[in-house]
Tab-separated table of C-alpha atoms in Angstrom:
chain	number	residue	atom	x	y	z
A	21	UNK	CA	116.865	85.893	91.202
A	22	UNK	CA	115.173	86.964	94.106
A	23	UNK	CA	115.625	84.543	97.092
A	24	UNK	CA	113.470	86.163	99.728
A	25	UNK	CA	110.048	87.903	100.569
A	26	UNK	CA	109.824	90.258	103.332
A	27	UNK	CA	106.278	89.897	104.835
A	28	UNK	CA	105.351	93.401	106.488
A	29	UNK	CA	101.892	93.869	108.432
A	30	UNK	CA	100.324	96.735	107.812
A	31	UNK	CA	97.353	97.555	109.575
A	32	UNK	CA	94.345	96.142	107.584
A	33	UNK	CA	96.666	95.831	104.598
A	34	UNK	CA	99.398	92.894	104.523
A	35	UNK	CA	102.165	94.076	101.304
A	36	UNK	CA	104.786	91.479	100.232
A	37	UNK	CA	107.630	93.669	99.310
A	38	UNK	CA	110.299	93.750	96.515
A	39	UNK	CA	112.868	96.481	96.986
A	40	UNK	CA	115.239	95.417	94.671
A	41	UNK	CA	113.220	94.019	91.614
A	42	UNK	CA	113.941	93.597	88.467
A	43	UNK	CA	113.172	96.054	85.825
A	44	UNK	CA	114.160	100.016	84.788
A	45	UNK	CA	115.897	102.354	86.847
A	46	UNK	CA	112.848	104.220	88.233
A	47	UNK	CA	111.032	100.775	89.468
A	48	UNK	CA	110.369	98.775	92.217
A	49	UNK	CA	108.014	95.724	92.550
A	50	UNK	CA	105.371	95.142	95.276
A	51	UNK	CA	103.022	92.547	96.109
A	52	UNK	CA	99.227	94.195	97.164
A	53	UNK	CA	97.368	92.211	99.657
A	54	UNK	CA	94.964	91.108	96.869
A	55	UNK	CA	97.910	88.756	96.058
A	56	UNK	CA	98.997	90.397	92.848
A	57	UNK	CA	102.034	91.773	92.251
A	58	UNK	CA	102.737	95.410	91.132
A	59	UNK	CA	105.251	97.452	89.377
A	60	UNK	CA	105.133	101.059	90.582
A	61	UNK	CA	107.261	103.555	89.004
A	62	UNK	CA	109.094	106.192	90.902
A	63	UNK	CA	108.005	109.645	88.527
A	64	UNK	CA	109.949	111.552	91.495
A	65	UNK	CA	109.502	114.469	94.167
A	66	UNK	CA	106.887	117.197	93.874
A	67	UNK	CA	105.427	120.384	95.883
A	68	UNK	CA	102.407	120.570	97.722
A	69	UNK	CA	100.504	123.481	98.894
A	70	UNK	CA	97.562	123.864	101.264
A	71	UNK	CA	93.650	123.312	99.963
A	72	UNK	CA	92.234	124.652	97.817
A	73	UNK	CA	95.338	124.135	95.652
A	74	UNK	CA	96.539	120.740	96.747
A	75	UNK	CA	97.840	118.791	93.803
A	76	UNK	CA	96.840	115.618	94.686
A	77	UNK	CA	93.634	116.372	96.140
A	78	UNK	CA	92.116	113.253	97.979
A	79	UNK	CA	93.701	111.717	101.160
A	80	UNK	CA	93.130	108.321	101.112
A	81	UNK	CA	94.892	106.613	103.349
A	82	UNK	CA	96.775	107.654	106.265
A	83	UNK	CA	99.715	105.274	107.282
A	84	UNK	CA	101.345	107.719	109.491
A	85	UNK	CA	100.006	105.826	112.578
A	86	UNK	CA	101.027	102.352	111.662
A	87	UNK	CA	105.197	103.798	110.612
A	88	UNK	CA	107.478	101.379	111.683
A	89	UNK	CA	110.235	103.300	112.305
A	90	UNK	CA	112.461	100.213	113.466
A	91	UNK	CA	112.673	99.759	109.753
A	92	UNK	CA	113.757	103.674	108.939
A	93	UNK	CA	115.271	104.178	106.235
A	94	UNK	CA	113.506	101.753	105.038
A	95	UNK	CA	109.724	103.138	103.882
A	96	UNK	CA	108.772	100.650	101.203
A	97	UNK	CA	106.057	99.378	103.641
A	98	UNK	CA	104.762	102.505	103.870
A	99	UNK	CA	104.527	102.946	99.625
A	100	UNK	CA	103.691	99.375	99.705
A	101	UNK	CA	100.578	100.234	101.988
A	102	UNK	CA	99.651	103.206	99.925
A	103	UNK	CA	100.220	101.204	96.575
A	104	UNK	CA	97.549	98.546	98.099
A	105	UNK	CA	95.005	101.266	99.124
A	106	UNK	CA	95.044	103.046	96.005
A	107	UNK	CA	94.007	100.025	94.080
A	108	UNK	CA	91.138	99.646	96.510
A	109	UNK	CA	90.044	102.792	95.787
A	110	UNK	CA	90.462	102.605	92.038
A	111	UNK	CA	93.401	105.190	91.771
A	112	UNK	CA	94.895	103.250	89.215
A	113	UNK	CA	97.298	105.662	87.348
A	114	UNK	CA	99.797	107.949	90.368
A	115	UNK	CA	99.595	108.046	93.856
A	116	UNK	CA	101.665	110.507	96.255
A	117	UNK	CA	103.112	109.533	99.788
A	118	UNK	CA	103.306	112.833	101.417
A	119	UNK	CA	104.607	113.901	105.506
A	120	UNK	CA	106.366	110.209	105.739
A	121	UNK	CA	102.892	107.956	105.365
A	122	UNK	CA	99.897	110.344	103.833
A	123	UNK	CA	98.451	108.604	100.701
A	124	UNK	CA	97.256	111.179	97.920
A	125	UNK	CA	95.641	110.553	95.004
A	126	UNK	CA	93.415	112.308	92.408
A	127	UNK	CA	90.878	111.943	89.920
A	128	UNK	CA	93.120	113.646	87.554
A	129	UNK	CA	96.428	112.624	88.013
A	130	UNK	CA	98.022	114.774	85.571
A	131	UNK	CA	97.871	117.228	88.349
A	132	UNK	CA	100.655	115.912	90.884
A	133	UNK	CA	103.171	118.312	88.353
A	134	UNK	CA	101.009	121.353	89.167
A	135	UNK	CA	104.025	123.030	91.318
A	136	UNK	CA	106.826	121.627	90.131
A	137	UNK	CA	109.535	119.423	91.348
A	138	UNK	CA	110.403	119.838	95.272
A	139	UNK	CA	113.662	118.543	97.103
A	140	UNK	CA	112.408	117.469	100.192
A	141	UNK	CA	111.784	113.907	99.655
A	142	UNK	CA	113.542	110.955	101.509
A	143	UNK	CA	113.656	107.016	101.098
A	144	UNK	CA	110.917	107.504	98.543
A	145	UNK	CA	108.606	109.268	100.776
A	146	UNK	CA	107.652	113.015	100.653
A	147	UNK	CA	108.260	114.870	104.040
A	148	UNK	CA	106.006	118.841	104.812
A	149	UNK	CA	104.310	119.544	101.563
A	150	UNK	CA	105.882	117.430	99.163
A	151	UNK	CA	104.541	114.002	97.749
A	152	UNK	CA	106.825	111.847	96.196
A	153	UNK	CA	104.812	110.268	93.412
A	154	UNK	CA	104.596	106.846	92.071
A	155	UNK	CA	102.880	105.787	89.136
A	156	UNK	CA	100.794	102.163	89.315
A	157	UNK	CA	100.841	101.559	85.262
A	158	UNK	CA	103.746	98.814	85.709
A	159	UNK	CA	106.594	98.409	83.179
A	160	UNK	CA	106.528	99.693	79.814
A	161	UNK	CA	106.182	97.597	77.992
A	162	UNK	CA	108.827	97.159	75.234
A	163	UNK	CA	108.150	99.549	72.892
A	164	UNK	CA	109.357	99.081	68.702
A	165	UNK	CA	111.067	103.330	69.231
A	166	UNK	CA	113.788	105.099	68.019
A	167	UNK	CA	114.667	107.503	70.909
A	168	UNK	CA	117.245	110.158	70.191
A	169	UNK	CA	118.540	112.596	72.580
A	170	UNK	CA	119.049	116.760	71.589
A	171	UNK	CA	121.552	117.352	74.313
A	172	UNK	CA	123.270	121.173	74.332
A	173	UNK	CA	126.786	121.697	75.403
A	174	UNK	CA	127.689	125.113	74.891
A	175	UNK	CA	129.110	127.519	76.439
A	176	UNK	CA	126.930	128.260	79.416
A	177	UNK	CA	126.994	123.963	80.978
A	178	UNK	CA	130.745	123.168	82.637
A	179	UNK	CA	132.131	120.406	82.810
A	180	UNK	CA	129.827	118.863	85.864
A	181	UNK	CA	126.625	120.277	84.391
A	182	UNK	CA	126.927	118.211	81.348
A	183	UNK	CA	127.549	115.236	83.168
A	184	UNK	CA	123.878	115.937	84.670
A	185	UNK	CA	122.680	115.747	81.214
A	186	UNK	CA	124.312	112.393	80.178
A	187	UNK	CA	123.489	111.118	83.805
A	188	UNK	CA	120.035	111.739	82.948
A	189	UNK	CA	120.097	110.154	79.414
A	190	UNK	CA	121.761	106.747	80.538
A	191	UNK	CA	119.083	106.391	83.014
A	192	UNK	CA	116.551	107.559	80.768
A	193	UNK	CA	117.856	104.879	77.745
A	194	UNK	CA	118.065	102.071	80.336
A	195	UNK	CA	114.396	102.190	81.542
A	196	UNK	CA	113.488	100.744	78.039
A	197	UNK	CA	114.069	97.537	76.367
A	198	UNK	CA	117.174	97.905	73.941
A	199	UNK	CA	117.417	95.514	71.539
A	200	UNK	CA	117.449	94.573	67.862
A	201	UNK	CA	113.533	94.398	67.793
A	202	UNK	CA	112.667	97.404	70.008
A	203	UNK	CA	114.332	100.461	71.192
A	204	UNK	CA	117.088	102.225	69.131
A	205	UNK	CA	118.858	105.083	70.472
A	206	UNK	CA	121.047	107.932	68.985
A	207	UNK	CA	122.509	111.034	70.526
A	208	UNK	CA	123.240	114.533	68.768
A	209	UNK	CA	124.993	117.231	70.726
A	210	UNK	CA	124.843	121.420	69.810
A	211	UNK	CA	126.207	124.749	70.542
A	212	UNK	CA	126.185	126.774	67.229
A	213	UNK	CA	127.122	123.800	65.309
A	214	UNK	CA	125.007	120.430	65.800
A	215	UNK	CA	127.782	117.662	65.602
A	216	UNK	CA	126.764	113.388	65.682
A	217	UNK	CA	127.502	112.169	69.113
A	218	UNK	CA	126.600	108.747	67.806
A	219	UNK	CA	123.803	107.183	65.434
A	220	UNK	CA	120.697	104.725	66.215
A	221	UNK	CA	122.575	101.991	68.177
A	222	UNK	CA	120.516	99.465	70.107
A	223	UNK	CA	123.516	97.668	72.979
A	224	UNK	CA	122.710	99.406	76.449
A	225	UNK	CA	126.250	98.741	77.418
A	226	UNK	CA	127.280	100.567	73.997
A	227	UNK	CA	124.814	102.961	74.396
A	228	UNK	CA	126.193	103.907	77.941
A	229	UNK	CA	129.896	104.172	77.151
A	230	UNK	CA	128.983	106.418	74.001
A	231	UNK	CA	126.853	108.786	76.090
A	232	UNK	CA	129.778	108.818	78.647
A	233	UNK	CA	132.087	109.718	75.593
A	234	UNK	CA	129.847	113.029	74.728
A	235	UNK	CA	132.277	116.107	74.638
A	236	UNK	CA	131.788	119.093	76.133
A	237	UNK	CA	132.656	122.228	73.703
A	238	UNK	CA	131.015	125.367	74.554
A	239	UNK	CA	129.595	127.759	71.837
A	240	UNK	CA	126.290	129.224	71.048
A	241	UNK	CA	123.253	127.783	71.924
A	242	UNK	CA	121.330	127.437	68.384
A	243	UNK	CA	118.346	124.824	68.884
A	244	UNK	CA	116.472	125.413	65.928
A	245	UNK	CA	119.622	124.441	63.791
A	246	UNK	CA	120.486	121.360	65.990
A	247	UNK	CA	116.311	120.660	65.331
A	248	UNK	CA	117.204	120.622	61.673
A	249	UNK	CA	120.103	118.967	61.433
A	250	UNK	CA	118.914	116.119	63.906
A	251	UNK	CA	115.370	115.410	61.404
A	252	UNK	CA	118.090	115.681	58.607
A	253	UNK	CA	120.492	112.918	59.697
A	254	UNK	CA	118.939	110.868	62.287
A	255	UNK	CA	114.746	110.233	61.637
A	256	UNK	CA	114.984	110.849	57.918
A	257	UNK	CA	117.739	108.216	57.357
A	258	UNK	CA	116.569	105.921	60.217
A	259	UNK	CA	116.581	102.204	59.069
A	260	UNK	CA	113.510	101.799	60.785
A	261	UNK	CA	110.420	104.358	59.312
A	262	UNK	CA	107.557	102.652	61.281
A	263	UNK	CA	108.505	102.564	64.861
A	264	UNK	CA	107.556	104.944	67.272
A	265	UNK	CA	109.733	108.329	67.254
A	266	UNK	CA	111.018	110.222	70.188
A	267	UNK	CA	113.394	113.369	70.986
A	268	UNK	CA	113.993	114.506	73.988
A	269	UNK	CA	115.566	117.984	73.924
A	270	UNK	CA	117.917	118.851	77.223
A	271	UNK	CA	119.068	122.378	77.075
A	272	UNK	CA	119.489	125.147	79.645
A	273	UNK	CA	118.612	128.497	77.849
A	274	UNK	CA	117.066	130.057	74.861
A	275	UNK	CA	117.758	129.101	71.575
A	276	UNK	CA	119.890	132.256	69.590
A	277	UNK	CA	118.113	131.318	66.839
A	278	UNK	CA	114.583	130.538	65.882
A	279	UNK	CA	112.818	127.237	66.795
A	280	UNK	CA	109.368	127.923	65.766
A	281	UNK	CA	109.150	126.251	62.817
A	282	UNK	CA	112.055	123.801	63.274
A	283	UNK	CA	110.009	121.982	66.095
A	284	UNK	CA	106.706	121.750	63.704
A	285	UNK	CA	109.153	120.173	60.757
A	286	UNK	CA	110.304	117.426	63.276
A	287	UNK	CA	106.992	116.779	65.345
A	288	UNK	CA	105.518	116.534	61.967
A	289	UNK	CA	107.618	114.171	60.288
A	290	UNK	CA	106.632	111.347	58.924
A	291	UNK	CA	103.672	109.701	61.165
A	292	UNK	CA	104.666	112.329	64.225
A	293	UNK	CA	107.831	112.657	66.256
A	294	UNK	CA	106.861	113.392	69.873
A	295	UNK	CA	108.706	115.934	71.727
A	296	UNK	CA	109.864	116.185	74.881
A	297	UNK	CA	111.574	119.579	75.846
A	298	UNK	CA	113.864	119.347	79.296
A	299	UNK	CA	115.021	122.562	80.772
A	300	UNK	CA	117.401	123.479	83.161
A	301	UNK	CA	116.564	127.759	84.372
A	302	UNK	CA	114.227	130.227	84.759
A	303	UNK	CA	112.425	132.610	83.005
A	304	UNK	CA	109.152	132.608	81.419
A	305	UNK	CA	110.202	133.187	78.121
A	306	UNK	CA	112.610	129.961	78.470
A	307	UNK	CA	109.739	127.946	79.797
A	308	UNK	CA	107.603	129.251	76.996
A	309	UNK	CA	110.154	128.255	74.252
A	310	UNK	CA	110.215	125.046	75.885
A	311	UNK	CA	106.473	124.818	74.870
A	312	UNK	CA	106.656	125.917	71.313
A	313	UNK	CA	109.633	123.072	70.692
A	314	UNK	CA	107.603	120.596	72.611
A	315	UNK	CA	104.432	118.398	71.139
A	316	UNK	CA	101.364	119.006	72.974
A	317	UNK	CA	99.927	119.138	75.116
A	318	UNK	CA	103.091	120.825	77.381
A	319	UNK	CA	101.953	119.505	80.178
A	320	UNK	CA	103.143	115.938	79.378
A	321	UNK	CA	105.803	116.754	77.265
A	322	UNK	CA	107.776	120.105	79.364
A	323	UNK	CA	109.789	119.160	82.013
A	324	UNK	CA	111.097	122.675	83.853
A	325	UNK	CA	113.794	122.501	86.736
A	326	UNK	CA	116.105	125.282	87.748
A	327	UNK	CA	118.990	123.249	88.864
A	328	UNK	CA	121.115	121.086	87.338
A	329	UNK	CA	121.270	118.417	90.654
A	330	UNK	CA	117.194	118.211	89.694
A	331	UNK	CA	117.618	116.866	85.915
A	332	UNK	CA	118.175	113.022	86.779
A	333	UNK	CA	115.131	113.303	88.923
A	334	UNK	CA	112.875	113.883	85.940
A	335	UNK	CA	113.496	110.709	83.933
A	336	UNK	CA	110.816	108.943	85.644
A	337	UNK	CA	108.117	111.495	84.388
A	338	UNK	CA	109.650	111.517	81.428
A	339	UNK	CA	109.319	107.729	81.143
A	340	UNK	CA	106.085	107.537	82.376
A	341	UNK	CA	105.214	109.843	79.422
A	342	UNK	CA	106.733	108.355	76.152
A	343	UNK	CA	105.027	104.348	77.582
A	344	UNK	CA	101.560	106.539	77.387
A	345	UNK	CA	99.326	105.626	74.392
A	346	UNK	CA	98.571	108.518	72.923
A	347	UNK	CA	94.962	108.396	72.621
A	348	UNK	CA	94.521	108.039	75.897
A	349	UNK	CA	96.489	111.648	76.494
A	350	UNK	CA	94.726	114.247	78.189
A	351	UNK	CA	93.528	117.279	76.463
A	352	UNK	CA	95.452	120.532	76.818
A	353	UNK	CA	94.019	122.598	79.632
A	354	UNK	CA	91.733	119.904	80.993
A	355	UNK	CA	90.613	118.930	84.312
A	356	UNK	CA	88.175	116.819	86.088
A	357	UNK	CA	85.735	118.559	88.119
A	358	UNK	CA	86.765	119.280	92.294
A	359	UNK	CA	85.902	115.920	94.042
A	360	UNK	CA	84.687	115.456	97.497
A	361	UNK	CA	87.538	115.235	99.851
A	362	UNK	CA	86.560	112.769	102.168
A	363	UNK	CA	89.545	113.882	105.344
A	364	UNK	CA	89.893	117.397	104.212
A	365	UNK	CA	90.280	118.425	108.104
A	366	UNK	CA	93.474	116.903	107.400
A	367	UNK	CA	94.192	120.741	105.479
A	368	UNK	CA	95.524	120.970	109.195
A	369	UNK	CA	98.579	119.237	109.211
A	370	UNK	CA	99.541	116.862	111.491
A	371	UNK	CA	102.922	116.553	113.336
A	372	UNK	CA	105.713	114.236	114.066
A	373	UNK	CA	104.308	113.974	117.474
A	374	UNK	CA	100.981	113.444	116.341
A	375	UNK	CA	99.253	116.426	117.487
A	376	UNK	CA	97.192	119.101	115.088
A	377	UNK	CA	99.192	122.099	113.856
């Protein structure tokens, strides 16, 4: 139980603020100065570059002024501020807080991805050219899903590096709600041999430990088999055939063998598995395998970082993606026409001190 509100004035915008609510691992709980209360989930830290390719194109509200840095490290007034302002301007899906207390938003959201994760984020605040993005959609809801994870462990991932990849799935298998009723989760681990780390299990506390448990082998790196084997002994014999289906895929490197049609079998099973590929490299032929394993379009569903310290930073996007109703996905390729950018002298950025540079 929470026993006490922190009342923080913020300009024209007064934000009741609830660091350590309840609910998943990527969210915190705010109360706007319309009175409600609002979940906002952390997606994580992103690049920014100068117009015309800003990813979050519209500056909305500028808290940099009204910092109270008496409160440092604390910044949730300052994400509690932009939370409130982007509801008053109807940015209702993500919103970016970028150079300690810049509020970005954009008409097409899917765009705050457009280049790729950055590390210069603090407190849950972007600092020079990084946002660090929040999404306003509140907590998924509990969702009837059996989520497995593809997780590879050969030969290439030590010891630590794996650990990244269980880090990442624990957090990732906590944000939903386990239970009888809704979310089941499995695991199935690869090199050149897929092997059971455990089946559909639905105790977060079991869940955890299991994870924890994965071995580490080594071997080959052969996804399309591990595809095969994981529609073969975990979706087809699932006790539950009418619940949503997820895989998320974790690997760092190309597949030795083919994935092509291995991915269709599983995204088509049944009603649809959706796909969600996770990478850890470079390349652009491992980025595009990463496509052709995930469902479409890629931009939801491939998640690209080139260092293993990045992966756990992803599982908010990731999140964010599987609570989406898939109707409401947008189309491969799409976006929404430029909008008017109301501050755009603001291209020039503004110091710590205040003054242009």
């Amino acid at each position: 139980m929470i026993s006490k509100l922190i009342l923080i004035a913020l300009g024209p915008v007064l934000a009741f603020v609830l660091p350590f609510a309840h609910g998943g691992p990527n969210d915190i709980e705010v109360q706007l100065d319309d009175g409600t209360k609002q979940i906002l989930k952390k997606i994580g830290c992103y690049k920014d570059k100068p117009f015309p390719n800003r990813a979050l194109r519209d500056l909305y509200h500028n808290h940099r002024w009204d910092i109270d840095w008496s409160q440092w490290p604390d910044m949730t007034h300052v994400i509690s501020a932009c939370a409130s302002w982007a509801k008053r301007k109807n940015y209702n899906d993500k919103f970016g807080v970028q150079f300690y207390g810049e509020c970005w938003a954009d008409a097409d959201s899917s765009r705050f991805n457009d280049h790729g994760l950055a590390t210069n984020c603090i407190n849950g605040v972007g600092e020079h050219w990084s946002n660090f993005v929040y999404s306003m959609k509140g907590v998924c809801p509990p969702l009837k899903m059996n989520l497995v994870f593809l997780i590879d462990n050969s030969g290439s991932i030590n010891d630590t590096e794996f650990d990244n990849f269980k880090e990442f799935a624990k957090k990732l298998a906590e944000s939903f709600t386990i239970s009888a009723t809704y979310t089941h989760v499995a695991a199935v681990y690869f090199n050149t041999l897929a092997n059971f780390g455990f089946n559909l299990k639905y105790d977060i506390n079991v869940i955890k430990t299991a994870i924890d448990n994965l071995p580490n082998i080594g071997g080959g790196t052969h996804i399309g088999k591990a595809l095969t084997y994981t529609l073969d002994n975990v979706f087809k014999v699932a006790p539950r055939q009418n619940v949503k289906n997820v895989l998320v895929v974790l690997t760092d490197g190309k597949s030795h063998d083919s994935v092509t049609l291995p991915a269709a079998a599983v995204r088509n099973y049944g009603p649809g598995v959706e796909v969600f590929a996770v990478g850890v490299g470079a390349g652009d032929s491992f980025v595009a395998q990463l496509n052709v394993i995930a469902s479409d379009p890629d931009e939801d569903h491939v998640f690209h970082v080139e260092h293993f310290s990045q992966i756990e930073s992803t599982t908010g996007a990731v999140e964010d993606e599987i609570c989406k109703d898939t109707v409401h996905r947008t189309q491969e390729g799409h976006r929404t026409p430029d909008i008017e950018h109301r501050t755009k002298y603001f291209e020039h950025r503004i110091s710590d001190t205040g003054q242009r540079t």
